[in-house]
C-alpha positions as a printed Julia matrix, in Angstrom:
247×3 Matrix{Float64}:
  -2.24  54.61  -131.97
  -2.01  52.7   -128.68
  -4.33  53.5   -125.79
  -1.42  54.68  -123.63
  -0.34  57.19  -126.28
  -3.9   58.48  -126.57
  -4.0   59.02  -122.81
  -0.67  60.85  -122.91
  -1.86  63.17  -125.66
  -5.15  63.71  -123.82
  -3.27  64.77  -120.69
  -1.2   67.17  -122.78
  -4.36  68.71  -124.2
  -6.0   69.05  -120.78
  -3.04  71.13  -119.65
  -2.78  72.98  -122.96
   0.61  71.62  -123.9
   2.33  72.63  -120.67
   3.73  69.11  -120.41
   6.04  67.62  -123.02
   5.18  64.17  -124.32
   7.84  62.63  -122.07
   6.58  64.49  -118.98
   2.98  63.49  -119.66
   4.14  59.91  -120.26
   5.82  59.85  -116.82
   2.59  61.06  -115.2
   0.46  58.51  -117.06
   2.82  55.65  -116.25
   2.96  56.73  -112.6
  -0.84  56.42  -112.45
  -1.13  53.12  -114.34
  -2.38  54.61  -117.6
  -5.28  56.61  -116.13
  -5.31  60.14  -117.58
  -7.96  61.54  -115.22
  -6.19  60.25  -112.11
  -2.93  61.76  -113.39
  -4.66  65.09  -114.04
  -6.15  65.18  -110.53
  -2.72  64.36  -109.11
  -1.25  67.44  -110.8
  -4.08  69.61  -109.46
  -3.97  68.29  -105.89
  -0.33  67.58  -105.14
   2.41  70.04  -104.21
   4.35  71.32  -107.28
   7.57  69.77  -105.98
   5.93  66.33  -105.93
   4.71  66.77  -109.52
   8.21  67.79  -110.62
   9.6   64.66  -108.98
   7.28  62.5   -111.08
   7.86  64.27  -114.41
  11.61  64.37  -113.76
  12.11  68.01  -114.82
  11.94  71.48  -113.28
   9.07  72.47  -115.59
   6.56  74.69  -113.74
   4.57  76.16  -116.62
   1.63  73.8   -115.97
   0.88  75.74  -112.76
  -0.65  78.54  -114.88
  -3.42  76.07  -115.73
  -3.61  74.31  -112.35
  -3.99  77.62  -110.46
  -6.88  78.91  -112.58
 -10.26  77.84  -111.18
 -12.13  77.7   -114.48
  -9.46  75.52  -116.04
  -9.27  73.34  -112.93
 -12.99  72.67  -113.21
 -12.66  71.77  -116.9
  -9.72  69.45  -116.22
 -11.62  67.63  -113.46
 -14.42  67.11  -115.97
 -11.91  65.8   -118.5
 -12.93  68.59  -120.86
 -10.78  69.58  -123.83
 -12.06  72.72  -125.56
 -12.12  72.33  -129.33
 -13.22  74.21  -132.42
 -14.54  72.79  -135.67
 -12.5   74.45  -138.4
 -12.04  74.29  -142.14
  -8.79  73.13  -143.77
  -7.75  73.24  -147.42
  -4.78  71.68  -149.22
  -4.14  73.5   -152.51
  -1.77  70.8   -153.83
  -4.35  68.0   -153.47
  -7.39  70.26  -154.0
  -8.75  68.78  -150.79
 -11.12  70.54  -148.36
 -12.21  69.15  -144.99
 -13.57  70.13  -141.58
 -11.99  68.88  -138.37
 -12.64  69.45  -134.67
  -9.25  70.45  -133.24
  -8.02  71.73  -129.85
  -8.12  75.51  -129.4
  -4.42  75.64  -128.66
  -3.4   73.97  -131.92
  -5.63  74.52  -134.95
  -3.78  72.03  -137.14
  -4.88  69.06  -139.25
  -3.21  66.69  -141.69
  -4.3   66.26  -145.31
  -5.09  62.57  -145.77
  -3.84  62.64  -149.36
  -0.35  64.12  -148.94
   0.13  63.83  -145.13
   1.16  67.5   -144.87
  -0.03  69.32  -141.75
  -1.94  72.58  -142.29
  -3.17  75.51  -140.25
  -6.93  76.12  -140.21
  -8.37  78.45  -142.84
  -8.84  81.87  -141.16
 -12.49  82.26  -140.18
 -12.68  85.48  -142.25
 -12.03  83.43  -145.42
 -14.05  80.26  -144.81
 -16.45  79.28  -147.58
 -19.12  76.74  -148.41
 -22.68  76.23  -147.15
 -23.53  79.35  -145.23
 -26.17  81.02  -143.09
 -27.18  84.56  -144.04
 -28.99  87.25  -142.0
 -30.35  90.02  -144.21
 -29.67  93.37  -142.54
 -32.43  95.07  -144.56
 -35.5   92.87  -144.01
 -34.31  90.49  -141.29
 -34.72  87.36  -143.39
 -32.57  84.38  -142.37
 -31.67  81.92  -145.12
 -29.02  79.5   -146.28
 -26.94  79.28  -149.43
 -23.38  79.09  -150.67
 -20.96  81.89  -149.88
 -17.64  83.07  -148.53
 -17.21  85.08  -145.34
 -16.95  88.82  -145.96
 -18.27  88.6   -149.52
 -21.69  90.24  -150.05
 -22.67  88.19  -153.09
 -25.95  86.39  -152.32
 -29.24  88.21  -152.84
 -31.8   87.84  -150.07
 -34.6   85.55  -151.24
 -37.14  87.98  -149.81
 -35.88  91.5   -150.74
 -32.88  90.85  -153.07
 -30.43  92.82  -150.87
 -26.83  91.59  -151.3
 -25.81  89.67  -148.16
 -22.59  88.16  -146.85
 -22.6   85.04  -144.64
 -22.87  85.21  -140.86
 -21.3   81.75  -140.57
 -20.09  78.86  -142.69
 -21.69  75.56  -141.71
 -19.82  72.25  -141.73
 -21.65  69.67  -143.84
 -22.76  67.54  -140.87
 -24.77  70.48  -139.47
 -27.03  70.72  -142.49
 -29.86  68.55  -141.24
 -33.49  69.54  -141.61
 -36.1   70.04  -144.3
 -34.7   71.28  -147.61
 -36.17  74.34  -149.27
 -36.84  74.94  -152.96
 -34.52  77.94  -153.23
 -32.06  77.63  -156.14
 -28.57  79.1   -155.79
 -27.95  82.43  -157.5
 -25.38  85.09  -156.66
 -23.66  88.19  -158.08
 -20.21  86.57  -158.47
 -18.65  86.8   -161.93
 -18.39  83.01  -162.38
 -21.76  81.94  -160.94
 -23.48  79.28  -163.06
 -26.81  81.03  -162.37
 -25.74  84.65  -161.88
 -28.34  87.0   -160.43
 -29.22  90.3   -162.11
 -27.24  93.11  -160.5
 -23.73  94.45  -160.06
 -21.0   91.87  -160.72
 -18.94  90.84  -157.69
 -15.38  89.9   -158.7
 -14.97  87.3   -155.95
 -15.48  83.62  -156.75
 -18.85  81.88  -156.56
 -18.26  78.93  -154.24
 -21.15  76.76  -155.37
 -19.73  73.39  -156.57
 -21.3   73.87  -160.02
 -19.32  77.11  -160.46
 -15.92  75.97  -159.19
 -13.21  74.33  -161.27
 -11.26  73.55  -158.08
 -12.58  72.82  -154.6
 -10.03  75.03  -152.8
 -10.95  78.72  -152.76
  -8.55  79.83  -150.01
  -5.6   77.57  -149.19
  -4.46  76.75  -145.65
  -0.94  77.68  -144.63
   1.38  74.74  -144.09
   2.02  74.17  -140.38
   5.65  74.7   -139.36
   6.26  73.26  -135.92
   8.36  75.43  -133.6
   8.94  72.58  -131.16
   7.38  74.59  -128.35
   4.5   73.13  -126.36
   3.76  76.23  -124.29
   1.39  79.05  -125.22
   2.3   82.54  -124.11
  -1.02  83.26  -122.42
  -4.59  82.04  -122.05
  -7.08  83.48  -124.52
 -10.64  84.47  -123.71
 -11.86  81.46  -125.7
  -9.78  79.19  -123.51
 -11.33  80.57  -120.33
 -14.88  80.44  -121.56
 -17.2   77.55  -120.86
 -17.57  74.96  -123.58
 -20.03  75.96  -126.25
 -22.46  73.23  -127.22
 -22.59  72.13  -130.84
 -24.72  74.28  -133.11
 -28.18  72.81  -133.57
 -29.75  73.9   -136.87
 -33.31  75.15  -136.8
 -33.53  76.52  -140.34
 -34.32  74.57  -143.46
 -31.51  73.73  -145.84
 -31.42  74.85  -149.45
 -31.92  72.45  -152.35
 -28.83  72.95  -154.46
């Protein structure tokens, strides 16, 4: 992808898709390929002047330009993103990708089909657990909403507080060996059987536990409203402080 196209897409993201590709291209070209200068132009100039440059009567970008928090983020060149899990059932491919809040979509590198992010309530993999009974914090494999992993301290069944992308698993590894109550666990713990699937790699026949929905583009570049996440300050990347498990 050429540098000019990257700058165009960056300008679109800064204004949350309120500009079409062609409108953003006109702004970038008008400012000699400089995305930040183009963004400041939109914030500082009269709306009529901006419409003259983009060549359309589009005014939806003013929702962003008139909001002080978003103006500050745009001047900083900040695009708010989330790191989300994606899963292609056809290719049995699972990956994590940092994507813009407004469009949680990523392409499978094996089949080139675009997918929606896995809903956070169904994410699975390496997880952080907080035992509600004894307060112990530990790591293991699990799926959100599934109370399948016994606490290493008191054996209470726990469900994950968060699923951790692989790159966040730095730190000293512990000697804890995976064991859970799931029916298919290779090292099932003593206790009531949980019918959900054990997501440890040694227990799975396929990598995909919950498949992403295929993304169907509507052709629209405009969101209906700003979400609370959009208006919040950027959250810094999670920095692990707990030891990883040895599994």
